[in-house]
Tab-separated table of C-alpha atoms in Angstrom:
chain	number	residue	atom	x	y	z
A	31	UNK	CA	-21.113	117.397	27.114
A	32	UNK	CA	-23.864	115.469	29.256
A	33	UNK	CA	-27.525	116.883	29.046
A	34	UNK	CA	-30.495	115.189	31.122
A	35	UNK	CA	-34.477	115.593	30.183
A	36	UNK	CA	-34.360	118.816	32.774
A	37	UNK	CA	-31.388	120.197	30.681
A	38	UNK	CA	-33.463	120.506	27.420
A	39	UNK	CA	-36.910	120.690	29.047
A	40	UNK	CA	-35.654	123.929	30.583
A	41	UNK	CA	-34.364	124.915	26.894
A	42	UNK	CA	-36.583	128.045	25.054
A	43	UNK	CA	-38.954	126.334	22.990
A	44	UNK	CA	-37.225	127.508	19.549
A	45	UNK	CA	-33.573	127.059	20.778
A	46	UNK	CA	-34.884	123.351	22.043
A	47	UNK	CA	-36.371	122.450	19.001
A	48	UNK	CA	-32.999	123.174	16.976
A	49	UNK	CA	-31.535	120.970	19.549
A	50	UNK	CA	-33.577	118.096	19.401
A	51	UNK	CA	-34.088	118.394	15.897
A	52	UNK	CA	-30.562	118.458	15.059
A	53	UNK	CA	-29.230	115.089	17.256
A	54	UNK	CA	-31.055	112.634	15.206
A	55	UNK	CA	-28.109	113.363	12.234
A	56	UNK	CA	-28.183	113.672	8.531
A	57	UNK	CA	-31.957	113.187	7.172
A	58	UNK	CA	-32.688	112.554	4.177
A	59	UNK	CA	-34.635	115.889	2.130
A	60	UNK	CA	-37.845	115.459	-0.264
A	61	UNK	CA	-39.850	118.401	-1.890
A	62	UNK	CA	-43.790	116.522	-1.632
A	63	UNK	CA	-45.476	117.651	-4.435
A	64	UNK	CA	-50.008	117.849	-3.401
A	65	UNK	CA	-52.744	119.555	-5.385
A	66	UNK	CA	-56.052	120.084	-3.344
A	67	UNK	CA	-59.346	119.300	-4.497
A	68	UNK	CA	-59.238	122.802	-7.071
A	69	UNK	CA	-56.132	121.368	-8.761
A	70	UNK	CA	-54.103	124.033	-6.413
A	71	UNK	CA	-50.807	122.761	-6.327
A	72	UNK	CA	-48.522	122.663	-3.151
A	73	UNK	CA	-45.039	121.899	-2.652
A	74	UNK	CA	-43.779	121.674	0.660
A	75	UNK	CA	-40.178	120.494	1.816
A	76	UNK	CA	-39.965	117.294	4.512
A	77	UNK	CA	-37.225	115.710	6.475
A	78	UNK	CA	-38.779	112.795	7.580
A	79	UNK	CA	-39.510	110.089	4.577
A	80	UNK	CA	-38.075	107.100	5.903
A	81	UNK	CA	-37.974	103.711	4.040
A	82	UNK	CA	-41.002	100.899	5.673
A	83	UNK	CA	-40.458	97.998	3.542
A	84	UNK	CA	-39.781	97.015	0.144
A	85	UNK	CA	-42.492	94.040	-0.857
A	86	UNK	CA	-44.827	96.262	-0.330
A	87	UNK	CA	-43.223	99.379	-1.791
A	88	UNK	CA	-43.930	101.196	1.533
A	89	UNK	CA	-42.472	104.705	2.696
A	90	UNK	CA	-43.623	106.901	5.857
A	91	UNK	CA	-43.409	110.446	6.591
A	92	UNK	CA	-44.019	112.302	9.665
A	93	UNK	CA	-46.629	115.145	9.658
A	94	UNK	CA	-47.233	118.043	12.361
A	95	UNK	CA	-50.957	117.875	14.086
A	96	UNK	CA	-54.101	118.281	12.719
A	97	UNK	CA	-54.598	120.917	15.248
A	98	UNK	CA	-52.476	123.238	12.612
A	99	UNK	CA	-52.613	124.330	9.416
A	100	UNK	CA	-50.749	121.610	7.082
A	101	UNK	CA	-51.747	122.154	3.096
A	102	UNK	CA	-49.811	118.744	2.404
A	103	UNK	CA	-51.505	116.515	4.597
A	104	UNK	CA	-54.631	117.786	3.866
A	105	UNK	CA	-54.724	117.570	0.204
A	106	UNK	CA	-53.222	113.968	0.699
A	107	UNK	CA	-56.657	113.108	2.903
A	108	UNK	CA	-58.353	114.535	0.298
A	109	UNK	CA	-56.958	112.618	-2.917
A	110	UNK	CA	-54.876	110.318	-1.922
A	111	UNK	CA	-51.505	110.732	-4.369
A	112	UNK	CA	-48.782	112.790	-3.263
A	113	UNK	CA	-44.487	113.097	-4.880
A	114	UNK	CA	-41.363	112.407	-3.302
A	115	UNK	CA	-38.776	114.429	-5.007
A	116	UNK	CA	-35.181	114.443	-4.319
A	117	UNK	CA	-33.365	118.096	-4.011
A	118	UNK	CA	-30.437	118.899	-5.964
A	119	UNK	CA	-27.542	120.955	-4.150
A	120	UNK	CA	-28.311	123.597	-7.310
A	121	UNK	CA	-31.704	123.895	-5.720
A	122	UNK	CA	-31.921	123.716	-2.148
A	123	UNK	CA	-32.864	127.371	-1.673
A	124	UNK	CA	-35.869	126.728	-3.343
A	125	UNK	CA	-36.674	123.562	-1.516
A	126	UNK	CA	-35.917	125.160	1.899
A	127	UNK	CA	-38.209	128.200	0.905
A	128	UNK	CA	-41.398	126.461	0.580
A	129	UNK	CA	-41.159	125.967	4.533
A	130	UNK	CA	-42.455	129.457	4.441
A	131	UNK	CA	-46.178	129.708	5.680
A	132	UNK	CA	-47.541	131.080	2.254
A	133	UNK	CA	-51.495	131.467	1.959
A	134	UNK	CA	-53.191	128.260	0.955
A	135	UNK	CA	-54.044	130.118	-2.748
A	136	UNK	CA	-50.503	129.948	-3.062
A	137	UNK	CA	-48.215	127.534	-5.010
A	138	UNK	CA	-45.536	127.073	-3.676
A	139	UNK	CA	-44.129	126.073	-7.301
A	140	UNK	CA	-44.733	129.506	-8.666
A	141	UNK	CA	-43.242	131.107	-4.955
A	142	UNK	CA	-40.104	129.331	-5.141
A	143	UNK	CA	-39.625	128.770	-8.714
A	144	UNK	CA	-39.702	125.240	-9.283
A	145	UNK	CA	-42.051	123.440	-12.332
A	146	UNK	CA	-44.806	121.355	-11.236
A	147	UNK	CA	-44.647	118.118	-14.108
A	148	UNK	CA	-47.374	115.023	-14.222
A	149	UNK	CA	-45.237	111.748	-15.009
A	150	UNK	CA	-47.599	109.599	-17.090
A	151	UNK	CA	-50.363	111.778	-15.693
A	152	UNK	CA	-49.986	110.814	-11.973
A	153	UNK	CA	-52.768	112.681	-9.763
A	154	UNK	CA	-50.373	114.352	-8.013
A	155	UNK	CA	-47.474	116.753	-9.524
A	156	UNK	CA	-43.493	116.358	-9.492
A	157	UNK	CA	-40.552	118.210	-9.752
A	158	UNK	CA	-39.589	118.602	-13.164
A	159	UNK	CA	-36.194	120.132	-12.050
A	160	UNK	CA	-35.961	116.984	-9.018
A	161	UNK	CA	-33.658	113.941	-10.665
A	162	UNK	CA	-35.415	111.603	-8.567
A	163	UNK	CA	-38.958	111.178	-8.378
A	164	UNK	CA	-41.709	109.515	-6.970
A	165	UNK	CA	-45.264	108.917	-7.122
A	166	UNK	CA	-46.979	108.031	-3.897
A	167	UNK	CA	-50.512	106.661	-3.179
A	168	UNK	CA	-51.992	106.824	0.654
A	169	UNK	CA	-52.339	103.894	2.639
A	170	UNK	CA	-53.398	105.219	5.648
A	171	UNK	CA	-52.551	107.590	8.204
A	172	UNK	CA	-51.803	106.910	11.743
A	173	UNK	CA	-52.243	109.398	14.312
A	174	UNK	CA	-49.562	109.723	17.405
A	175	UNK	CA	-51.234	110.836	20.787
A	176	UNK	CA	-47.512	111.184	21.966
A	177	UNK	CA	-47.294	114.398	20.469
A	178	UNK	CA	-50.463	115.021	18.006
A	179	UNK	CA	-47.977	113.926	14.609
A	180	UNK	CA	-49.359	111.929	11.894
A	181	UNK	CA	-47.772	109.456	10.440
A	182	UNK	CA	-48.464	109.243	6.897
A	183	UNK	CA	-47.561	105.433	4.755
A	184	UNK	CA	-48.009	105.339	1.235
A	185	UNK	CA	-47.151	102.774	-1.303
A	186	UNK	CA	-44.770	103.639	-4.202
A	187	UNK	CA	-46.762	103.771	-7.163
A	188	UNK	CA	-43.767	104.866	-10.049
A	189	UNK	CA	-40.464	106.150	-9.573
A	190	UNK	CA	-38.150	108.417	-12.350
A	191	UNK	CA	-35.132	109.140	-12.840
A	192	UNK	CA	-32.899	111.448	-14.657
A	193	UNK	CA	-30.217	108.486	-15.274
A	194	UNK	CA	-30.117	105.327	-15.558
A	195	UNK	CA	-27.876	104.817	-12.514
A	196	UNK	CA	-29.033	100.923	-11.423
A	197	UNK	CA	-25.703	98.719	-9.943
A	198	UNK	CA	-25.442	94.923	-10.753
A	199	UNK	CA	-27.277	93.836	-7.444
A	200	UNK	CA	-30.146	96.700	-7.832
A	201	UNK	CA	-29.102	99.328	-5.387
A	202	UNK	CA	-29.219	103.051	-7.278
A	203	UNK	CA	-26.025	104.872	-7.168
A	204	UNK	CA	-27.721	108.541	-6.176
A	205	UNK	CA	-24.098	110.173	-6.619
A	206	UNK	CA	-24.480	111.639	-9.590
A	207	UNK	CA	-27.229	113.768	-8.616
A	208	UNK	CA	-25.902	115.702	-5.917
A	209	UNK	CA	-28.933	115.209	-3.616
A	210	UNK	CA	-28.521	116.886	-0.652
A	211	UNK	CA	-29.693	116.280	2.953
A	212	UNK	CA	-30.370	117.924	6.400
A	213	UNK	CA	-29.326	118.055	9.778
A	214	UNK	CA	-31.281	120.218	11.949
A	215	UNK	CA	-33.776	122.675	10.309
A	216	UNK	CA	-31.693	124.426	7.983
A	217	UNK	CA	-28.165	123.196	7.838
A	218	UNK	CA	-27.881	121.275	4.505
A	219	UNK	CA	-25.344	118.328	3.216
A	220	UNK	CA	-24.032	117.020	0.052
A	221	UNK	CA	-22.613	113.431	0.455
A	222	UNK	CA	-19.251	111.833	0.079
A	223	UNK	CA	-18.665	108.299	-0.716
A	224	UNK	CA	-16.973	106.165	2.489
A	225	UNK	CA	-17.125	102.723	1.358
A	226	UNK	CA	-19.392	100.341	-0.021
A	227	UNK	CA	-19.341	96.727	1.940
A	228	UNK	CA	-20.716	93.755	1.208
A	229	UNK	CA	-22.960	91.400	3.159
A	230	UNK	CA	-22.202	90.640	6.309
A	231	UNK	CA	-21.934	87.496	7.989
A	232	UNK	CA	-20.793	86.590	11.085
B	521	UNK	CA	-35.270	105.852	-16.210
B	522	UNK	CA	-39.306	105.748	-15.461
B	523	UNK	CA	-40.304	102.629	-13.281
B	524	UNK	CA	-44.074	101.193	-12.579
B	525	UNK	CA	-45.507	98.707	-10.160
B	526	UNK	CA	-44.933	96.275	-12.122
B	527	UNK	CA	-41.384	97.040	-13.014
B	528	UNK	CA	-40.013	96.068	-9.376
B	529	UNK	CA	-42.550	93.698	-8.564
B	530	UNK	CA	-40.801	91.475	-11.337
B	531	UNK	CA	-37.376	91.999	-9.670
B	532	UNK	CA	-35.820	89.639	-8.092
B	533	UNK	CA	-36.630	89.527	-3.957
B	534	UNK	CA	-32.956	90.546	-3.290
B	535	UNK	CA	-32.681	92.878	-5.991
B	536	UNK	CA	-36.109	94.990	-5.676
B	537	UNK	CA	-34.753	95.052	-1.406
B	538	UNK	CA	-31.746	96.706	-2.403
B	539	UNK	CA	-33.802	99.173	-5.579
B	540	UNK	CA	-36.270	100.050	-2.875
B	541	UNK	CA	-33.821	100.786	-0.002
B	542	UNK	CA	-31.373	102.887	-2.057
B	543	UNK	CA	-34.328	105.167	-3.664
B	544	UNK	CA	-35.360	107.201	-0.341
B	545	UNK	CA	-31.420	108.558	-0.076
B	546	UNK	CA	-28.850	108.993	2.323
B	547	UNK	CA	-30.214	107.754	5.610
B	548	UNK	CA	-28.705	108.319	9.304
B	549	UNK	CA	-27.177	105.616	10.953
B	550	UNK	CA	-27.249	104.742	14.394
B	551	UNK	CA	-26.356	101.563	16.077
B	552	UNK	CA	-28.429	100.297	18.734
B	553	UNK	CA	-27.369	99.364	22.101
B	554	UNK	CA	-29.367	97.182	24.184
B	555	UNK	CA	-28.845	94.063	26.841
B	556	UNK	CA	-31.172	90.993	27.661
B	557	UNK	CA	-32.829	89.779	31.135
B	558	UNK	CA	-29.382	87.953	31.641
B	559	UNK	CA	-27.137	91.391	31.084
B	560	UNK	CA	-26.092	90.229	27.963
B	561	UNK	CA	-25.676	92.636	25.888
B	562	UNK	CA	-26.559	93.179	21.930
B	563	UNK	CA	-25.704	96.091	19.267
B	564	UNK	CA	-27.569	96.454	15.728
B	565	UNK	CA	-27.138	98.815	13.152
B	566	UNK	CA	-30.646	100.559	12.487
B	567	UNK	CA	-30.949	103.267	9.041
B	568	UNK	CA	-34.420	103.730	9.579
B	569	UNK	CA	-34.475	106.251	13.046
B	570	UNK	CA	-36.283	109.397	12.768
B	571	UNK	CA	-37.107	112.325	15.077
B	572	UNK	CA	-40.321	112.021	16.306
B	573	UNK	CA	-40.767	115.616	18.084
B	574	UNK	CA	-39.257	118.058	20.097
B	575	UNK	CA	-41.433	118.303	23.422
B	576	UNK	CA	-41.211	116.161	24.571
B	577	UNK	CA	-38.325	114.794	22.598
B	578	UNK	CA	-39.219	111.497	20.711
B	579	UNK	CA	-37.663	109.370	18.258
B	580	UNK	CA	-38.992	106.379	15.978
B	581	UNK	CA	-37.182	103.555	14.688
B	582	UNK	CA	-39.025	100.670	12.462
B	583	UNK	CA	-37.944	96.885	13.794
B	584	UNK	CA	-38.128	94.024	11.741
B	585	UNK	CA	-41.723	91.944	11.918
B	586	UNK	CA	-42.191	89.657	14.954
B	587	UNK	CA	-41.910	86.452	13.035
B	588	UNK	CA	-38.330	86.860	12.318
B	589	UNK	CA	-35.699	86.748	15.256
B	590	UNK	CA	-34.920	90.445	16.545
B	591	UNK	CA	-32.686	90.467	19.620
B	592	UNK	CA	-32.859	94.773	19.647
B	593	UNK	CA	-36.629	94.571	20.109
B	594	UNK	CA	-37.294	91.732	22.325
B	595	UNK	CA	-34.752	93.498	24.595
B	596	UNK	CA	-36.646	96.618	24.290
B	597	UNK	CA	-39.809	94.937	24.936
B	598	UNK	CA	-38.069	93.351	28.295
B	599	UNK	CA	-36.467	95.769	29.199
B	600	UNK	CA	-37.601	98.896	27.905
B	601	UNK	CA	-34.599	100.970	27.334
B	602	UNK	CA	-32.116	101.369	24.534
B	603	UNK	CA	-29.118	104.128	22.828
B	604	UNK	CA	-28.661	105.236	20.106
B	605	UNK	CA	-25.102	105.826	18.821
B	606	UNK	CA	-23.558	107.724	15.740
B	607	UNK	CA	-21.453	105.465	13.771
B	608	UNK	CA	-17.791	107.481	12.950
B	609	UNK	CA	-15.959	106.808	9.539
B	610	UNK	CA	-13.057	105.422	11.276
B	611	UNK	CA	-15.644	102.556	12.333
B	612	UNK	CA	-18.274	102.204	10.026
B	613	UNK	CA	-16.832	98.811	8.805
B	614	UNK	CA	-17.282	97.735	12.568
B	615	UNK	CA	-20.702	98.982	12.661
B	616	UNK	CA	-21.951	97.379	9.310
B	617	UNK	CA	-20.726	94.113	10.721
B	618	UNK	CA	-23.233	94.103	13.736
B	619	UNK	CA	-25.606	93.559	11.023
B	620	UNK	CA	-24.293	90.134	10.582
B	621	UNK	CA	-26.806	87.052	11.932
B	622	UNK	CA	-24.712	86.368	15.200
B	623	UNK	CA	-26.298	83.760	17.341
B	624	UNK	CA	-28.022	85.282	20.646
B	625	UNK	CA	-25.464	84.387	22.944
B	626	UNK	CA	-23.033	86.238	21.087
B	627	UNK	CA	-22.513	90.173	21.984
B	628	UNK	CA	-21.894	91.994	18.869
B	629	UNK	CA	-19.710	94.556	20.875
B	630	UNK	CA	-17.215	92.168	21.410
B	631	UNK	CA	-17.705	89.970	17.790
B	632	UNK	CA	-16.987	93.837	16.090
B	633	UNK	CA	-14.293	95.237	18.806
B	634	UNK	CA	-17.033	97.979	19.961
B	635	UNK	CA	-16.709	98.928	23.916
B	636	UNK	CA	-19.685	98.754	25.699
B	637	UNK	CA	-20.245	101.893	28.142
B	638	UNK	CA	-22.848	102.380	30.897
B	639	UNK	CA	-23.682	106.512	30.723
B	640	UNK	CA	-24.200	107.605	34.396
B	641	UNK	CA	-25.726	104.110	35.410
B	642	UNK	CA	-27.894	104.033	32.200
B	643	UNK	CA	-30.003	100.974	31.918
B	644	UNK	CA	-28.725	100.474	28.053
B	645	UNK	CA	-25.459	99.780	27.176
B	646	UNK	CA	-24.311	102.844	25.073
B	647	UNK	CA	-20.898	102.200	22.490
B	648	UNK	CA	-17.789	104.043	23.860
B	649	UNK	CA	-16.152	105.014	20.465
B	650	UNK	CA	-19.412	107.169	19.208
B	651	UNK	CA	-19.164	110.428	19.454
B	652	UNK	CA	-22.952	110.965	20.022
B	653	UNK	CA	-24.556	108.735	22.188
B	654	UNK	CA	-28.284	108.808	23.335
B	655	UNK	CA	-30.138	106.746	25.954
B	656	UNK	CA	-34.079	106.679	25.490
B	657	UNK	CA	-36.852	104.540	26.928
B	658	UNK	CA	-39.271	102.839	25.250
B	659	UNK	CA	-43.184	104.913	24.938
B	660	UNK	CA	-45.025	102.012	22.876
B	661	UNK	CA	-44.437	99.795	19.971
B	662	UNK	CA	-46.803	100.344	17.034
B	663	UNK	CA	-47.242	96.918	14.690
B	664	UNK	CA	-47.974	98.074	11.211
B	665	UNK	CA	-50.071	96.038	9.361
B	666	UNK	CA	-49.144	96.488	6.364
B	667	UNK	CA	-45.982	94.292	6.389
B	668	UNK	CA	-45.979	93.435	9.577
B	669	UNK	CA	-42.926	95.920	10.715
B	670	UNK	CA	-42.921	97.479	13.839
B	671	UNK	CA	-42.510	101.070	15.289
B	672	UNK	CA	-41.004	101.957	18.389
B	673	UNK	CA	-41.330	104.975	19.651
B	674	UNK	CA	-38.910	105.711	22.237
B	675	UNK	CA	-38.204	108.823	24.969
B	676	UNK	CA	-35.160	110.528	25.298
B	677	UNK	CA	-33.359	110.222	28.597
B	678	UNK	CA	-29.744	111.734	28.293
B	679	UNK	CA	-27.754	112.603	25.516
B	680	UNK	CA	-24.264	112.494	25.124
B	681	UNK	CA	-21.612	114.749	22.902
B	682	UNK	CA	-17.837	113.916	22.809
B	683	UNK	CA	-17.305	118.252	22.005
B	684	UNK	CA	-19.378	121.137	22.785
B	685	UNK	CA	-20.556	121.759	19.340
B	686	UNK	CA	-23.815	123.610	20.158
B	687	UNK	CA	-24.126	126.573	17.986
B	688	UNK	CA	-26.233	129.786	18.896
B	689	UNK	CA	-29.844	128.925	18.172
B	690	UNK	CA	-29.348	125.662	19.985
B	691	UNK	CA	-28.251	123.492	16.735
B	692	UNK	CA	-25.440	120.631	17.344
B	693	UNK	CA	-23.321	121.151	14.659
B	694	UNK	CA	-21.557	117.637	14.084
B	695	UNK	CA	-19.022	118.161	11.454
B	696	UNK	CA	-16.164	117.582	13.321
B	697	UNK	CA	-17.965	114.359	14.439
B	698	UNK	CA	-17.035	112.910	10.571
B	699	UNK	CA	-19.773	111.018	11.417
B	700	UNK	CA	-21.756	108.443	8.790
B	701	UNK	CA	-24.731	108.004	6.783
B	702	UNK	CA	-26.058	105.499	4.525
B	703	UNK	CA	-27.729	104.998	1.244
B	704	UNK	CA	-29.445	101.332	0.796
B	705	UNK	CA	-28.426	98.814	2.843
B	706	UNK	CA	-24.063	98.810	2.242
B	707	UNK	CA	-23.069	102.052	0.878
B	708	UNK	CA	-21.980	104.643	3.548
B	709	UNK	CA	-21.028	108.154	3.040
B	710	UNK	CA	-19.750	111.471	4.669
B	711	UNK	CA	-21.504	114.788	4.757
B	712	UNK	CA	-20.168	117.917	3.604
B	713	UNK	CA	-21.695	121.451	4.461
B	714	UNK	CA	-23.714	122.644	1.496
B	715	UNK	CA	-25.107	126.064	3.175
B	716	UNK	CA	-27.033	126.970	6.481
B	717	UNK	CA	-30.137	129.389	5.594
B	718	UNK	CA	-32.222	131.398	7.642
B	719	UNK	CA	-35.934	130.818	8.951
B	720	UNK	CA	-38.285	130.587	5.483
B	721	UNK	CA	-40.394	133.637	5.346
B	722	UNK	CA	-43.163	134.217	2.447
């Protein structure tokens, strides 16, 4: 199967977004955990966290427009801390729910069911039922005039969690937890070990 | 297990790379195909691509800084096309290996025993044994300040798909792909189907 930019361009918008969503693979899922100026809490499911360096601490995140409603983004202009948390396959209903558009006087903790918790009183909540957590402080945002996203970097500012799971050279073995990930918009993965390898050299 | 600033900052430089890289999950893997003014060409395994947006249809990938040698990006910047190519678990030791410092002169399809292929006359060498392949030209190249990475954004130009997997909404499913993702920088793993749900309403 061979598709050109007039195959998809000639797609239905919906159906094409599936598509297009779906080719980049297996992303990674995080619940990111806001509260807005009135302590409102949000909670609001993302599949596009990506690692940006690691002396600086630094993690990006993609974010639709400003020309639409987005509660997260907002409330991270607005205060600056925001959560990563890590979804457990026992939860990923929940996790995939808060996609829903629910009115901005609406938690989405108390929608979906999941516990808002303040690690060390961070500024913004966490997932109390997430094994992995962390705590997130802006850096700045960069808008993308390709297509009106924002990208969103913020430096890690404490992470949690629920075992002590650390190897000998510092990696954390997530397998434990039962994360799971997504392809697509909706179609979510557990993970199965292949092989661990070690550095390479030529 | 509760982690501050400080915590990692105290690590080791090796160490806190492989903490920090492990802690934002199971990542996609792609490797990179590109070739140099001279045709020669060069393959790279990258964890860090992410879809951009649908229309039009853009993906981002984060390059090492400038003042390290990058063969991928300088052959973007000259040339300004690339693919992107989903690693299979009967290669993944193969694709980890790109990631080996071969000298410039060296193609890493031939140093891993990858087959370069040329999609319809595409100006990127794409990697034969991939099940996905997609070709995409270069939009701009964001530096990021912060620690002096770079983000390319590239265009999608064709797509490739070794089975006609599309589902109904317009979804690829790629389970019978068996392709890879990875977690840090050395541990890979397989996905398994956790549930599909339907569009979030309130």
């Amino acid at each position: 199967m061979y598709l050109k930019t007039q195959d998809w361009e000639a797609f239905e918008q919906r159906y094409r977004a599936a598509f297009i969503n779906s080719i980049s693979g297996h992303k990674p899922v995080f619940l990111v955990g806001t509260q807005d100026l009135e302590d409102q809490t949000n909670l609001a499911v993302f599949s596009s966290v990506f690692h940006l360096g690691s002396n600086p601490a630094l993690f990006g995140m993609i974010s639709r427009p400003h020309s639409v409603e987005r509660h997260t983004l907002q409330n991270i202009l607005d205060l600056k801390f925001y959560t990563l948390n890590g979804v457990k396959a026992d939860f990923f209903e929940k996790a995939h729910q808060t996609s829903a558009r629910y009115p901005k006087e609406t938690s989405e903790f108390s929608a979906v069911g999941l516990t808002p918790i303040y690690d060390n009183n961070f500024k913004a909540p966490g997932v109390q039922e997430s094994p992995v957590r962390m705590g997130l402080e802006l850096v700045r945002t960069i808008d993308l005039e390709e297509n009106q996203t924002v990208l969103v970097i913020g430096k890690l500012q404490y992470c949690f969690f629920e075992e002590d799971t650390q190897r000998e050279d510092g990696m954390m073995d997530f397998s434990s937890f039962n994360l799971v990930g997504v392809q697509g918009l909706d179609t979510y993965f557990s993970s199965q070990l292949v092989g661990c390898l070690p550095y390479a050299k030529p």
